[in-house]
Coordinates of C-alpha atoms in Angstrom, one line a residue:
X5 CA 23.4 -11.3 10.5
X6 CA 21.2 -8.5 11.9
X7 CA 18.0 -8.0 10.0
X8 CA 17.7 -4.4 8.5
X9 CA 15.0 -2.5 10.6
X10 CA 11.5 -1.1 8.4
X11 CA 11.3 1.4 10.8
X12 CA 14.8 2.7 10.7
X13 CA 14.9 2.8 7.4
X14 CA 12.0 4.7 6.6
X15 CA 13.4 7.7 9.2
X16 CA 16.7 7.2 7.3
X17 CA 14.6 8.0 3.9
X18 CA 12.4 10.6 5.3
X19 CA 15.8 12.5 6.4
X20 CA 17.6 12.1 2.6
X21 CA 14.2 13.7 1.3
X22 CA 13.2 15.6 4.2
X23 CA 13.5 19.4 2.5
X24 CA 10.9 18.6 -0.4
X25 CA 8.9 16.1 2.0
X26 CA 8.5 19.0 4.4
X27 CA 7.4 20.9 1.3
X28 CA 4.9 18.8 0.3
X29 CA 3.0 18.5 3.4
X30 CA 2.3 22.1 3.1
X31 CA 1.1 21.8 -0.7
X32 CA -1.6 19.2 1.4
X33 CA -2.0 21.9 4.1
X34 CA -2.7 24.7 1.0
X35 CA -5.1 22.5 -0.3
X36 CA -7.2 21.4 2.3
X37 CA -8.2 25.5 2.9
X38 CA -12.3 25.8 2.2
X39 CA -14.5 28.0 3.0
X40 CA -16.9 25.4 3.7
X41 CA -16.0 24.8 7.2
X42 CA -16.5 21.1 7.2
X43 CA -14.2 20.4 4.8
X44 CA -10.8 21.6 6.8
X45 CA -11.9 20.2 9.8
X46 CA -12.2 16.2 8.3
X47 CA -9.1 17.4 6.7
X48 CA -7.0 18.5 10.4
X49 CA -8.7 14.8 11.3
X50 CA -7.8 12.9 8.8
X51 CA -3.8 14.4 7.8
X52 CA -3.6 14.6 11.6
X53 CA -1.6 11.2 11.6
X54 CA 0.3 11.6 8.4
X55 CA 2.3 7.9 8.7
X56 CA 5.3 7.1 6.6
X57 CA 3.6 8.7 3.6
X58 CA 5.1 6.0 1.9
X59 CA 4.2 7.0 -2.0
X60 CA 5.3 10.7 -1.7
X61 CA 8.5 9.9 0.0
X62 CA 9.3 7.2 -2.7
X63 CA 8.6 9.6 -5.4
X64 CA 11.1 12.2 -3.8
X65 CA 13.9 9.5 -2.9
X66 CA 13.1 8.1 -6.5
X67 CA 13.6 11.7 -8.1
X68 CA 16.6 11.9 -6.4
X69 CA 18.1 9.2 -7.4
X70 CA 17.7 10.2 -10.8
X71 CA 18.2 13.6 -11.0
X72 CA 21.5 15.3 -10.6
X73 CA 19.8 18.9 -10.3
X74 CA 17.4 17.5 -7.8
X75 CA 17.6 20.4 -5.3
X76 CA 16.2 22.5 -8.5
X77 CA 13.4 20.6 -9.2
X78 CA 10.2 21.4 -7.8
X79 CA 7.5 19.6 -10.1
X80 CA 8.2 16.5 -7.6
X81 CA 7.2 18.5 -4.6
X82 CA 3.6 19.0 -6.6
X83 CA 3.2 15.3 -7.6
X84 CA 4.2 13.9 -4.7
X85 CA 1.3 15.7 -3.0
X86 CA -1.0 14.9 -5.5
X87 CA -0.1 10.9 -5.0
X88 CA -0.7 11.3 -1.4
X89 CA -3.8 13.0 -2.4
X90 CA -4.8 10.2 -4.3
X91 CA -4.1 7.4 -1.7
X92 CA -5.7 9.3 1.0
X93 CA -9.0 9.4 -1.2
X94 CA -8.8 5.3 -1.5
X95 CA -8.2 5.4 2.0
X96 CA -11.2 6.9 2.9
X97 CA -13.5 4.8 0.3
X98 CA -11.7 1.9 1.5
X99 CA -13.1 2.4 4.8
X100 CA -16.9 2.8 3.7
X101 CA -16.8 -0.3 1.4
X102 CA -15.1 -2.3 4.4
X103 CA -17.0 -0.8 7.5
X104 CA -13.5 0.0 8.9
X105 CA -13.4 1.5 12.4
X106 CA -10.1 2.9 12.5
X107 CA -7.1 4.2 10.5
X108 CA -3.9 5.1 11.4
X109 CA -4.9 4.5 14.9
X110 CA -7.7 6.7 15.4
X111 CA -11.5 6.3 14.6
X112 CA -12.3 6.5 10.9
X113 CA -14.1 9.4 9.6
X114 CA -16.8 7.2 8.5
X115 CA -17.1 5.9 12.2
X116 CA -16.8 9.6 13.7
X117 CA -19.0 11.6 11.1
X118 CA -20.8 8.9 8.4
X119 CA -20.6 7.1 5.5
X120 CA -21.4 9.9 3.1
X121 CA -19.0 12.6 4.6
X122 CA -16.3 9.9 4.4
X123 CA -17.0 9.2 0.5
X124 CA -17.4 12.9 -0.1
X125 CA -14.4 13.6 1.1
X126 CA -12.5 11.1 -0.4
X127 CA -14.0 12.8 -4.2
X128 CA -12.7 15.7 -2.7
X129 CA -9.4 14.9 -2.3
X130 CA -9.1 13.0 -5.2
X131 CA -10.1 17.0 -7.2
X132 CA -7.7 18.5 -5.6
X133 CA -5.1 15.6 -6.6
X134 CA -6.0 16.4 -10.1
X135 CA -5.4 20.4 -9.5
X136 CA -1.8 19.6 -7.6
X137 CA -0.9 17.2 -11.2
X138 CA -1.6 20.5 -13.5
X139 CA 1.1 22.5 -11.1
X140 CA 3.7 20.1 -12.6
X141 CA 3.0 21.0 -16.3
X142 CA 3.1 17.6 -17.6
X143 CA 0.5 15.7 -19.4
X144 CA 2.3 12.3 -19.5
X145 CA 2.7 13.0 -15.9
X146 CA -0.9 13.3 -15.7
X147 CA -1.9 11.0 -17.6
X148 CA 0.2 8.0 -16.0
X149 CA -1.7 9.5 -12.4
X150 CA -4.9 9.5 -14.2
X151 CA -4.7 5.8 -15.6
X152 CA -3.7 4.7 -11.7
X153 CA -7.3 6.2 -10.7
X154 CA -8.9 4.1 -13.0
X155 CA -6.4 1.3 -12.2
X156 CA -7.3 1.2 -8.2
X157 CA -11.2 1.5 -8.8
X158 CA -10.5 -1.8 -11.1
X159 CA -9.1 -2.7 -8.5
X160 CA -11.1 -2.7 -5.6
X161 CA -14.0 -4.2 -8.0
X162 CA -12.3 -7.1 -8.8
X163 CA -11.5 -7.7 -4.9
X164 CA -15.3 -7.1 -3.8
X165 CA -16.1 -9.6 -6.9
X166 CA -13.8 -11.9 -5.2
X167 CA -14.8 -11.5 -1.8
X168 CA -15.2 -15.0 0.0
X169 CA -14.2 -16.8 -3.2
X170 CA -12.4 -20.0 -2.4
X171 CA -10.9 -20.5 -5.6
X172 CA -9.3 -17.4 -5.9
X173 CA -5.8 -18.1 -7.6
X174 CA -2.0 -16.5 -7.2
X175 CA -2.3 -14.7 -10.5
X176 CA -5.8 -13.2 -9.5
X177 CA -4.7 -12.2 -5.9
X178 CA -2.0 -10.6 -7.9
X179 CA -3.9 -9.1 -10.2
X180 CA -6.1 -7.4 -7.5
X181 CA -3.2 -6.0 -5.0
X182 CA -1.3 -4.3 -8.1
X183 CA -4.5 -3.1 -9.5
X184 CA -5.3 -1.9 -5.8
X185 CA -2.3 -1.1 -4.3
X186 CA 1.2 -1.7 -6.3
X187 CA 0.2 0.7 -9.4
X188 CA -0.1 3.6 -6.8
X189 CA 3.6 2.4 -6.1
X190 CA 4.7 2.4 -9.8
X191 CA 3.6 5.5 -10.4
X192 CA 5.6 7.1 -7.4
X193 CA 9.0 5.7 -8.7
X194 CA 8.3 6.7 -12.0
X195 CA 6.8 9.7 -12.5
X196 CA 10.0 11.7 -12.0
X197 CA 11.6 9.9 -14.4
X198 CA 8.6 11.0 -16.9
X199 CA 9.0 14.5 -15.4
X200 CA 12.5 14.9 -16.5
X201 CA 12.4 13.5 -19.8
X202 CA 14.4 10.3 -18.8
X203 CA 14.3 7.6 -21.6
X204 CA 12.1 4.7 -21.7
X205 CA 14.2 1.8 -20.5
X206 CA 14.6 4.4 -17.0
X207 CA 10.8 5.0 -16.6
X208 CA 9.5 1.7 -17.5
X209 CA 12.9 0.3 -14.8
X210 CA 11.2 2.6 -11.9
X211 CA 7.8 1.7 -12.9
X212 CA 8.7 -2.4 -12.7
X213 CA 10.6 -1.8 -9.3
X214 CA 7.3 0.1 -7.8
X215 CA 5.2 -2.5 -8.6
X216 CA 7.6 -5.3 -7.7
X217 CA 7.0 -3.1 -4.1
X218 CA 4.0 -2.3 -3.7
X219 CA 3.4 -6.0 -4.4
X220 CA 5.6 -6.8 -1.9
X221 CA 4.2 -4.2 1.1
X222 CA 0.9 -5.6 -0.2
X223 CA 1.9 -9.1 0.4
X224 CA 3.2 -8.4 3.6
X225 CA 0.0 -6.3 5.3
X226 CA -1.8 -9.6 4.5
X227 CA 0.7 -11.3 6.3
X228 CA 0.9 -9.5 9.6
X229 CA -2.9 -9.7 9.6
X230 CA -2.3 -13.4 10.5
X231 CA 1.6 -13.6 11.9
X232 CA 1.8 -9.8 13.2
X233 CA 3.2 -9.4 16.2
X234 CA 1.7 -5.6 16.9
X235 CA -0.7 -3.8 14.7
X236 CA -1.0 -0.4 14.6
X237 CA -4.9 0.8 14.0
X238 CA -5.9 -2.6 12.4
X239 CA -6.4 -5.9 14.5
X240 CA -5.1 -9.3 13.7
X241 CA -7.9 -11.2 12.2
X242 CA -9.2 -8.2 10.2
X243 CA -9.1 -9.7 6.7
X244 CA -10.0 -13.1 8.2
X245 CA -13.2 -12.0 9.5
X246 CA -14.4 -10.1 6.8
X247 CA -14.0 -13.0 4.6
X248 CA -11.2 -11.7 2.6
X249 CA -8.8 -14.5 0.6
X250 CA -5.3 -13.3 1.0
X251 CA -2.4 -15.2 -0.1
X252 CA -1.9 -16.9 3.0
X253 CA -5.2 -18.7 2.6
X254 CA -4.1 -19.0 -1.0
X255 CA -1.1 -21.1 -0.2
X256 CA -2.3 -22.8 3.4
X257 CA -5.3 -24.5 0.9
X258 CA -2.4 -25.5 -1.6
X259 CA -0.7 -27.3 1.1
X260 CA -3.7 -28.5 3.0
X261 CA -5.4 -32.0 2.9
X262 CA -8.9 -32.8 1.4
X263 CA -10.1 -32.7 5.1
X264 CA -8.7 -29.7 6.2
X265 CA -9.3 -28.1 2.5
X266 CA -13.3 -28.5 3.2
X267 CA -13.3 -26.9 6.9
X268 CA -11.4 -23.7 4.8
X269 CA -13.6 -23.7 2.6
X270 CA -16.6 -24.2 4.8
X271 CA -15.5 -21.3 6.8
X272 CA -15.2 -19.1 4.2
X273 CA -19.0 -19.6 2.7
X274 CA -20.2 -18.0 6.3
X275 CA -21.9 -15.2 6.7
X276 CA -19.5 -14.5 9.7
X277 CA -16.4 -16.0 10.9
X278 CA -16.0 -17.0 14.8
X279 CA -13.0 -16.7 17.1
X280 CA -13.0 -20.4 16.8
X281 CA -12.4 -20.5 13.4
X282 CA -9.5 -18.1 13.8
X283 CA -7.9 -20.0 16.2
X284 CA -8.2 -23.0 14.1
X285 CA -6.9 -21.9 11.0
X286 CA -4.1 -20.2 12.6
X287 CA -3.5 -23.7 13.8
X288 CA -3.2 -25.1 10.2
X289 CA -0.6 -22.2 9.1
X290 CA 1.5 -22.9 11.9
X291 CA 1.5 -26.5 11.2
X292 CA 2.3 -25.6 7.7
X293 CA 4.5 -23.3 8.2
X294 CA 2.7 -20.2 5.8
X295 CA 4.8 -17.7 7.8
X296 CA 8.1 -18.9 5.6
X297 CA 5.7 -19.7 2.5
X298 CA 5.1 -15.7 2.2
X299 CA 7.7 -14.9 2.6
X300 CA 9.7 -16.6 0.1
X301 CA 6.8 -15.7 -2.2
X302 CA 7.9 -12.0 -1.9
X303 CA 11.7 -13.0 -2.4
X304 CA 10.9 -14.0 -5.6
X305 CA 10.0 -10.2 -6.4
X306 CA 12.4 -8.9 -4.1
X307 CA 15.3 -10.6 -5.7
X308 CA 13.8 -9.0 -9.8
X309 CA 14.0 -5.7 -7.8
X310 CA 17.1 -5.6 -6.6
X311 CA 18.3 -6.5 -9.9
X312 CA 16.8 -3.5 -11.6
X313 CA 18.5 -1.8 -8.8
X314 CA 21.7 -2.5 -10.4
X315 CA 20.7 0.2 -13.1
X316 CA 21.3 3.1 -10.6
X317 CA 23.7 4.4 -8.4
X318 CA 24.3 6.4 -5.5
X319 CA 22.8 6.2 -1.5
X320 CA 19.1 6.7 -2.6
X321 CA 19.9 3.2 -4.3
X322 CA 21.2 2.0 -1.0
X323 CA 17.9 3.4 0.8
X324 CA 15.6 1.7 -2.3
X325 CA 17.5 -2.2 -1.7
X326 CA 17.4 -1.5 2.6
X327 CA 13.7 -0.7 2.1
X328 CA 13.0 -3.6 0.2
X329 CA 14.8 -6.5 2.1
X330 CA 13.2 -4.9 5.5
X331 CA 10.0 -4.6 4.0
X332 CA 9.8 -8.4 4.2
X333 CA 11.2 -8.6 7.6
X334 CA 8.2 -6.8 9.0
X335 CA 6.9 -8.1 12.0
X336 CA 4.3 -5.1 12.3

């Protein structure tokens, strides 16, 4: 049986929303205008390379889904822009507190300009995320974006508290990439369901099958950064080196013996991490066989997703369960 593609999917997606998508990008475009000169110019930089927008196009394939008067609906178009907003900002912060070089395969604007113009951009972005939300005329709207803010700052604390900690269980790595990274996610898939008024058993569904994701596409980034097999603007190792505890360390120490459990751990209390100690812990996974642990880890969310999924109907339902089982057969 053929695996379904990532890529392919996510062009298939970007076509079924491509209208409002298009529209969107142009709400980003409106917003980045300054008369402070500096302030467009990091903005051409950094939208330059705009990705798979991955949020925004999950809010509009989620609206549609939903919504049988989606062509007439324009309060996505605003939200959606306002998410991407939003994850752009933690981008850019991201980079500072990690000393990351480059993003979306071109030099970070920390690298390029500094620290500070990399932080104060990401505040700025994050405004103008908050000015996009009030276009849409809905406080619980706003208010579910607002409480994600809070959410991925929680976040990234309890990661830099964790930083190097060997004892870091599955619940707390968990904890950290929904806080981080999933809540984002939930928050796409749901907020057209608060939008429209759709009952509570709908928005809460959406807001379960976002997380479930982003947990997933979480999940699998930490992956690749040991198993992938091309990385676009971040090297293999990445995490490794900078002492992170991902949930492939998580489950190579549960399967490890005492021996092997004290040169992990003995690697991780350095200050820096050698080549050599790359080499030789990719040596353990291999041996055993983390690639398959992970990814049966993420089935287990997978498979609470795509029953969820039974709840809707339709080809954006089709798209949702394609992006999902190719999300974990990600090889980059």
């Amino acid at each position: 049986m053929q695996k379904i593609n990532f890529e392919q999917t996510i062009k298939l997606i970007h076509k079924e929303i491509n209208v409002k998508l298009v529209k969107a990008n142009k709400e980003l475009d409106r917003f980045l205008v300054s008369a402070v000169p500096i302030i467009p110019k990091l903005g051409n930089y950094f939208f330059k390379k705009r990705g798979k927008q991955l949020r925004p196009v999950i809010c509009l394939l989620s609206s549609k889904m939903i919504n049988k008067n989606y062509s007439q609906i324009s309060s996505d178009i605003d939200m959606s822009a306002a998410i991407e907003f939003i994850h752009g900002a933690t981008l850019l912060h991201d980079d500072v507190i990690d000393e990351g070089k480059l993003r979306r395969g071109q030099k970070s604007i920390n690298t390029i300009w500094n620290n500070k113009f990399s932080v104060l951009f990401g505040d700025f972005l994050f405004s103008k995320s908050f000015q996009l939300m009030t276009k849409a005329n809905s406080l619980k709207a706003m208010d579910s974006l607002s409480q994600v803010s809070s959410k991925i700052s929680e976040g990234e604390f309890l990661q830099l508290t964790n930083e190097n900690n060997i004892h870091i269980t599955e619940r707390k790595y968990i904890e950290i990439i929904s806080l981080k990274t999933a809540e984002l996610f939930a928050a796409s898939m749901k907020i057209p369901a608060i939008l429209t008024g759709k009952n509570l058993t709908i928005i809460s569904s959406l807001n379960k099958l976002g997380l479930y994701f982003g947990i997933i596409f979480q999940i699998m980034d930490d992956y690749l950064d040991y198993f992938g097999d091309r990385v676009t603007g971040k090297k293999n190792g990445k995490d490794f080196y900078e002492g992170k505890i991902t949930l492939p360390i998580i489950l190579l120490l549960k399967k490890s013996n005492k021996t092997e459990v004290n040169f992990i751990k003995k690697v991780f209390k350095k200050s820096k991490r050698l080549k050599n100690d790359y080499t030789k812990i990719m040596n353990l996974m291999k041996k055993y066989k983390i690639n398959d642990d992970v990814r049966i880890f993420c089935n287990k969310y997978n498979k609470k997703s795509l029953k969820i999924l039974k709840l809707f109907e339709g080809y954006q339902k089709d798209l949702f369960i394609n992006l999902l089982i190719s999300s974990i057969n990600r090889t980059y």
